[in-house]
XYZ file of C-alpha atoms in Angstrom:
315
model
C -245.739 -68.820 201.928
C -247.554 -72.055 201.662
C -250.176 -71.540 204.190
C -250.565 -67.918 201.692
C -251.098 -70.311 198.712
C -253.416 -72.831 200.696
C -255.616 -69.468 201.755
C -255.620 -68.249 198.366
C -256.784 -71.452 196.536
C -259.734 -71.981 198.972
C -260.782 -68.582 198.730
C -260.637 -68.553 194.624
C -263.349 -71.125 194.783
C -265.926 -69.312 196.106
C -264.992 -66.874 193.579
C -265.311 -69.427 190.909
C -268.844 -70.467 191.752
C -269.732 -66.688 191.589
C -267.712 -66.019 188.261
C -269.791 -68.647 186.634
C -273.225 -68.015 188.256
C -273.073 -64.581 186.777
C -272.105 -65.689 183.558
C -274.424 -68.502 182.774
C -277.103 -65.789 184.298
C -275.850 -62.972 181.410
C -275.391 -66.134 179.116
C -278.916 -67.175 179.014
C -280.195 -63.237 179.045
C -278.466 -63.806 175.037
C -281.145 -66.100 174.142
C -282.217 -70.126 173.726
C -279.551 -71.904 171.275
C -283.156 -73.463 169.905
C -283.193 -69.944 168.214
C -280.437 -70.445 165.954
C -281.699 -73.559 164.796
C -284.919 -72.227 163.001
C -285.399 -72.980 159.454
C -287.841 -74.666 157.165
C -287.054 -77.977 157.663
C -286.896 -77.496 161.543
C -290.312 -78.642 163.323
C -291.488 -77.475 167.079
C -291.120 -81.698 167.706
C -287.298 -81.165 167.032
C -287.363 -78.613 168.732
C -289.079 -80.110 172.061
C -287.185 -83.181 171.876
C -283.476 -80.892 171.692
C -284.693 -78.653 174.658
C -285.411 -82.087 176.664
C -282.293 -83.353 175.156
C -280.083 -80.476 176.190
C -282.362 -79.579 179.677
C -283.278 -76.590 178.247
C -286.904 -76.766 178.843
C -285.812 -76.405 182.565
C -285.573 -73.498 184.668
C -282.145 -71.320 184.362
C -280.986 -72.289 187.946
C -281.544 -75.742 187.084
C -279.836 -75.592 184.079
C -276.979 -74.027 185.988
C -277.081 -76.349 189.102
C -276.976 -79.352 186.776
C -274.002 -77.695 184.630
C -272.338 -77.202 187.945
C -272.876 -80.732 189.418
C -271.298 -82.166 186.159
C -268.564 -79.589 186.603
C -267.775 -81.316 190.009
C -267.633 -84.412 188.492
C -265.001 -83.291 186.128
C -267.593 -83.226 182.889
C -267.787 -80.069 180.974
C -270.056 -81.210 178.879
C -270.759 -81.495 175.262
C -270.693 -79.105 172.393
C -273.995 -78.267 171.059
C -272.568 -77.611 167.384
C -269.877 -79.794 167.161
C -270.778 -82.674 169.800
C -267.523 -82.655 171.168
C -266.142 -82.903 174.627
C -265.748 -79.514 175.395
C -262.610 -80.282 177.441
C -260.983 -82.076 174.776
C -261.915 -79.172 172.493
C -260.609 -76.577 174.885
C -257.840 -78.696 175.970
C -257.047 -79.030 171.214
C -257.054 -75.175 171.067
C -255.231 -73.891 174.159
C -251.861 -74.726 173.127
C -251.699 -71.920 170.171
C -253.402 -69.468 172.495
C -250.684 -70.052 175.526
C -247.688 -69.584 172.536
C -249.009 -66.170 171.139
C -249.273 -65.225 174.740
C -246.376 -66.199 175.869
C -244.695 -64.975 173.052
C -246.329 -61.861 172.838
C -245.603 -61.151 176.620
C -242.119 -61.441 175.984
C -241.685 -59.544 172.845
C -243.857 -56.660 174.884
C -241.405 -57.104 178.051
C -237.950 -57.182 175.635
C -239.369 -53.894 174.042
C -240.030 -52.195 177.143
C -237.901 -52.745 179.616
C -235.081 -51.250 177.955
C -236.903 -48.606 176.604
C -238.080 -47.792 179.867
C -234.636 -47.583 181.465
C -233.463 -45.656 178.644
C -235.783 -43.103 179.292
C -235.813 -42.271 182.792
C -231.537 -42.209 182.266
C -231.847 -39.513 179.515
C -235.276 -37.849 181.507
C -236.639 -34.774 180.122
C -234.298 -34.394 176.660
C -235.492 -35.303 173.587
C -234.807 -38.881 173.525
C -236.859 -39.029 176.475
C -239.521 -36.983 174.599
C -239.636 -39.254 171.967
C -239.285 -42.571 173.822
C -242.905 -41.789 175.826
C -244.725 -40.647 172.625
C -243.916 -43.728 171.020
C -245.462 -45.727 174.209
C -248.573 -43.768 174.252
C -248.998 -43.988 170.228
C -248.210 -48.045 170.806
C -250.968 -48.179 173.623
C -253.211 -46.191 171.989
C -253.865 -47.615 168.357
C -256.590 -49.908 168.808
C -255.235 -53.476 168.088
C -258.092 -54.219 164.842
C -256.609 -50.945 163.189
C -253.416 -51.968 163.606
C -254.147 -55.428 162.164
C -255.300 -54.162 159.402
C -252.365 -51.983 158.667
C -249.810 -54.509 158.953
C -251.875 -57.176 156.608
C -252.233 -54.094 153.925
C -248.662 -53.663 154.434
C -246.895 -56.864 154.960
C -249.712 -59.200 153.186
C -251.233 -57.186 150.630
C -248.709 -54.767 149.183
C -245.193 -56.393 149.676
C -246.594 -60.358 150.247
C -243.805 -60.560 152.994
C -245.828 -62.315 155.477
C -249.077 -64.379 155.281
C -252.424 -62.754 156.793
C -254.212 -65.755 158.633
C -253.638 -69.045 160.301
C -250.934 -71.156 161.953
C -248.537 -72.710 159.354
C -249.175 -72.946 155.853
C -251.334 -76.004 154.770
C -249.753 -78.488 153.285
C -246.921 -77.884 154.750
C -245.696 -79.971 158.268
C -245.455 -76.646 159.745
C -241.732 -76.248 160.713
C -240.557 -73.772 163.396
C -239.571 -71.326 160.802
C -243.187 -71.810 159.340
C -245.234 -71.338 162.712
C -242.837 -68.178 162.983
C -243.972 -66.377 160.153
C -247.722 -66.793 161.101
C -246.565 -65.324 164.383
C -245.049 -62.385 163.747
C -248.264 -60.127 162.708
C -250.759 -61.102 165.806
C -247.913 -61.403 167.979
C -246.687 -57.460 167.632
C -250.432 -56.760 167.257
C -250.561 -57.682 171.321
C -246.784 -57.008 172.094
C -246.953 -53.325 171.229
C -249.666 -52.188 173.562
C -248.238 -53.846 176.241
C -245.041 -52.546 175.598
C -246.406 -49.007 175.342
C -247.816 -49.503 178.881
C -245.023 -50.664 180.366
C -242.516 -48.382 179.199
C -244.085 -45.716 181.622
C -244.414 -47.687 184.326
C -240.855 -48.827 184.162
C -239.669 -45.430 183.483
C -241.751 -43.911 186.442
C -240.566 -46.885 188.826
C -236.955 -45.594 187.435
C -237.093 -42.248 188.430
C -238.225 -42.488 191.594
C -235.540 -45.141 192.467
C -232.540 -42.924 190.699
C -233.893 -40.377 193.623
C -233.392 -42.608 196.690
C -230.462 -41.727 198.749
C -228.532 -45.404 198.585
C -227.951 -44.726 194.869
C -226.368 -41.940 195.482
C -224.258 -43.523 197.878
C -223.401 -46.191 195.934
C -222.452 -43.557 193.209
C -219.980 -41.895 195.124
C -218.697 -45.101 196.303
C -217.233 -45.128 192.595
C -219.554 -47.890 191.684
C -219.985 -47.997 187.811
C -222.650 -46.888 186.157
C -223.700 -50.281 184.957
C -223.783 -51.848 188.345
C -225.873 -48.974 189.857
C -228.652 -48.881 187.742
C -228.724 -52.703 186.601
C -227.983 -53.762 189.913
C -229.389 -51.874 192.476
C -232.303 -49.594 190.766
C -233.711 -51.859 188.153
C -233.930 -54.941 191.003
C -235.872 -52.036 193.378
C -237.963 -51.165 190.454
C -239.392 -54.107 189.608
C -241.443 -54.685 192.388
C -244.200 -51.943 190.805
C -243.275 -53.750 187.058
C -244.394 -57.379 188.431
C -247.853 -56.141 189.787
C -248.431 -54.727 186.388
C -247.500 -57.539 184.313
C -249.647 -59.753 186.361
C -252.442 -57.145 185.966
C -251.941 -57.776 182.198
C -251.884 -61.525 181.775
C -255.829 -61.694 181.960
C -256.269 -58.218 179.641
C -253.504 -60.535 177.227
C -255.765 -63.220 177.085
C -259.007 -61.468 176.648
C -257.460 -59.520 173.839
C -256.255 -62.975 172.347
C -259.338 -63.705 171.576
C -259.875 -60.124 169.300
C -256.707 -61.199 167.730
C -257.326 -64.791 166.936
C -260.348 -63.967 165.188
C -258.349 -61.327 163.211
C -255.899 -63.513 161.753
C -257.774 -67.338 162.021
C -255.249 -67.965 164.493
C -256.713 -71.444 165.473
C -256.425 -70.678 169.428
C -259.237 -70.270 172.131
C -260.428 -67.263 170.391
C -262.011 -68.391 167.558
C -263.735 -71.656 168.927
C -265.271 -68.780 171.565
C -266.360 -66.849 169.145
C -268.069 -69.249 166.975
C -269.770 -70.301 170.297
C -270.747 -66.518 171.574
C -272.264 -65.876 167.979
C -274.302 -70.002 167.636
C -275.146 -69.835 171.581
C -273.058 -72.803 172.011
C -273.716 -72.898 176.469
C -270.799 -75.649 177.121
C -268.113 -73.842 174.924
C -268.781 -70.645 176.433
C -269.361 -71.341 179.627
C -265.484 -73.303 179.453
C -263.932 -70.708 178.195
C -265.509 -68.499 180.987
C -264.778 -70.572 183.478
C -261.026 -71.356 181.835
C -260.507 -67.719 182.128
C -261.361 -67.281 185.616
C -258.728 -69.673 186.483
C -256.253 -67.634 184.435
C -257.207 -64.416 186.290
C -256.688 -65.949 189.720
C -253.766 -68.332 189.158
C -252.493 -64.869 187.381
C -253.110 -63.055 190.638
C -251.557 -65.675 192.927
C -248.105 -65.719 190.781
C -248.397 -62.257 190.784
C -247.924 -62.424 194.722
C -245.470 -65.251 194.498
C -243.168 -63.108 192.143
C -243.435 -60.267 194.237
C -242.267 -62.370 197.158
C -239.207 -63.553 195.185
C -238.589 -60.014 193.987
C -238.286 -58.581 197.505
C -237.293 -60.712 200.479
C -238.282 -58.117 203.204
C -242.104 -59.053 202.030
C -243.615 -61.887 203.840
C -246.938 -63.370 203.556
C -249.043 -64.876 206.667
C-alpha cells in the first residue's frame, strides 16, 4: 500500500504542472487584468508601470514559468485587488468551504444510504416507486432554482431562516448561530447528492440480495438484520465508495455556485470576485487548490476501497 501511495503522489505532479499550464493558458485567453482598470483617471503610464509591476508586459509562458518558479518556492503570490498573500487569503476562506462540504456530504450520505437500502428491500412496489422518483427529482432540480425556492420560502415568506452569510453580525457566532446559516446551502448540495446515490446504493443492493451466500446465510436462520446490514450492505459498498470519491471534486466545484448564492464567505466567493476582476494569483490558487482536491480525492478513494475489501491489493 505505501509503495501505491509513493507511485501515486509522484505521478499527480506531473499532472499538476499540466492542470495549471492549461489553466493559466485559458486564463490569459479571458483578457489583461490592465482591462478592468480603465477609467478616466487611469493614464497608459499607470498602466505601463502595473504591467512591469505585475510582469505582464511579458510573454504568457514567461508569465507562467515565473508563476511556477515562485510556486516552487512556496510563494503564491500576491492579490492584484486586494494585495494580499494569496495563501493567507486562501488559507482565511477554506475553513467555511471544508464545513459546508463536509457537512453537506454527510447530510447527502445520511439521506441516502437508508433510502437506498429501503428501496432495493421493498423493489418494484410502490414505496420503491416513490423512493427513486424522489432521487431523480432531488438530482435533477438545478441547485440556483432550488436556492431560490427555499429563500422565498424559509427567508421571505415565513422569516424562519436567514438568506446569506455565516453567523449573524454582531453576534459571536455561536454553534447554534453558524447552524442556522447552514441549513439552506447545505441541503442545496446534500440533496443532489443524495438523489444520486440513492440509485447507486439501491442498484449495488440488488445485485448483492441476488448472490448465492445471502441466500445461504438466509436459510442458515440468520436474521434479517444481520443479512442485509452485515453481509450485503459491507459487499455493496465497494461500488458506493468509488462514487462518493467521484463526487468530492463535483461537491467542491458546486460550492463555489452555492457560496455565491448565499454570501457564504468560503472559497467560492473570493473565486468569483477574482474570475469576474481577472485577479491571475487568486485564480490560479484556487485552480491549483482544486487540483489537489481532485487527486488527494482520487487517492483516498483507492485507500477506502482497500479498507472496504481486503481481497484487493495494490502493487
Amino acid at each position: 500500500m505505501w509503495k501505491y501511495i509513493v507511485k501515486k503522489l509522484l505521478l499527480a505532479i506531473p499532472v499538476l504542472l499540466g492542470i495549471t499550464l492549461i489553466d493559466y493558458l485559458i486564463m490569459s485567453l479571458a483578457g489583461s487584468p490592465l482591462d478592468m482598470m480603465t477609467g478616466p483617471r487611469v493614464t497608459e503610464a499607470m498602466l505601463a508601470q502595473r504591467a512591469e509591476q505585475w510582469g505582464l508586459n511579458q510573454s504568457v509562458w514567461t508569465q507562467y514559468f515565473t508563476w511556477l518558479g515562485e510556486l516552487l518556492r512556496g510563494n503564491l503570490g500576491y492579490s492584484y485587488k486586494s494585495y494580499q498573500d494569496v495563501s493567507v487569503l486562501i488559507g482565511s476562506h477554506i475553513g467555511p468551504t471544508l464545513l459546508l462540504m463536509g457537512v453537506s456530504l454527510a447530510v447527502g450520505l445520511v439521506l441516502a444510504v437508508p433510502a437506498g437500502i429501503y428501496s432495493a428491500l421493498h423493489r418494484y412496489k410502490k414505496r420503491d416507486y416513490a423512493v427513486v422518483s424522489a432521487s431523480f427529482f432531488l438530482s435533477s432540480v438545478p441547485g440556483f432554482f432550488l436556492a431560490m425556492v427555499l429563500i422565498y420560502f424559509f427567508t421571505v415568506r415565513w422569516g424562519l431562516l436567514p438568506s446569506g452569510g455565516m453567523y449573524t453580525p454582531g453576534t459571536g457566532g455561536d454553534a447554534a448561530d453558524i447552524a442556522r446559516h447552514m441549513v439552506m446551502p447545505v441541503l442545496v448540495l446534500a440533496f443532489p447528492i443524495a438523489g444520486s446515490n440513492i440509485r447507486y446504493i439501491r442498484s449495488a443492493m440488488l445485485e448483492i440480495l441476488e448472490m448465492d451466500y445471502l441466500r445461504t446465510a438466509k436459510s442458515k436462520g440468520l436474521g434479517r438484520l444481520l443479512v442485509n446490514g452485515k453481509h450485503a450492505l459491507r459487499n455493496a459498498l465497494l461500488p458506493i465508495v468509488t462514487v462518493i470519491g467521484m463526487q468530492i471534486p463535483t461537491l467542491f466545484g458546486g460550492a463555489v455556485i452555492v457560496e455565491q448564492l448565499f454570501s457564504w464567505p468560503g472559497l467560492g466567493l473570493i473565486t468569483m470576485n477574482a474570475i469576474t476582476k481577472r485577479d491571475y494569483p487568486v485564480i490560479m490558487g484556487v485552480c491549483l487548490l482544486s487540483a489537489v482536491v481532485v487527486l488527494a480525492a482520487n487517492l483516498i478513494t483507492d485507500i477506502v476501497y482497500a479498507l472496504v475489501d481486503p481481497t484487493i491489493k495494490y502493487e
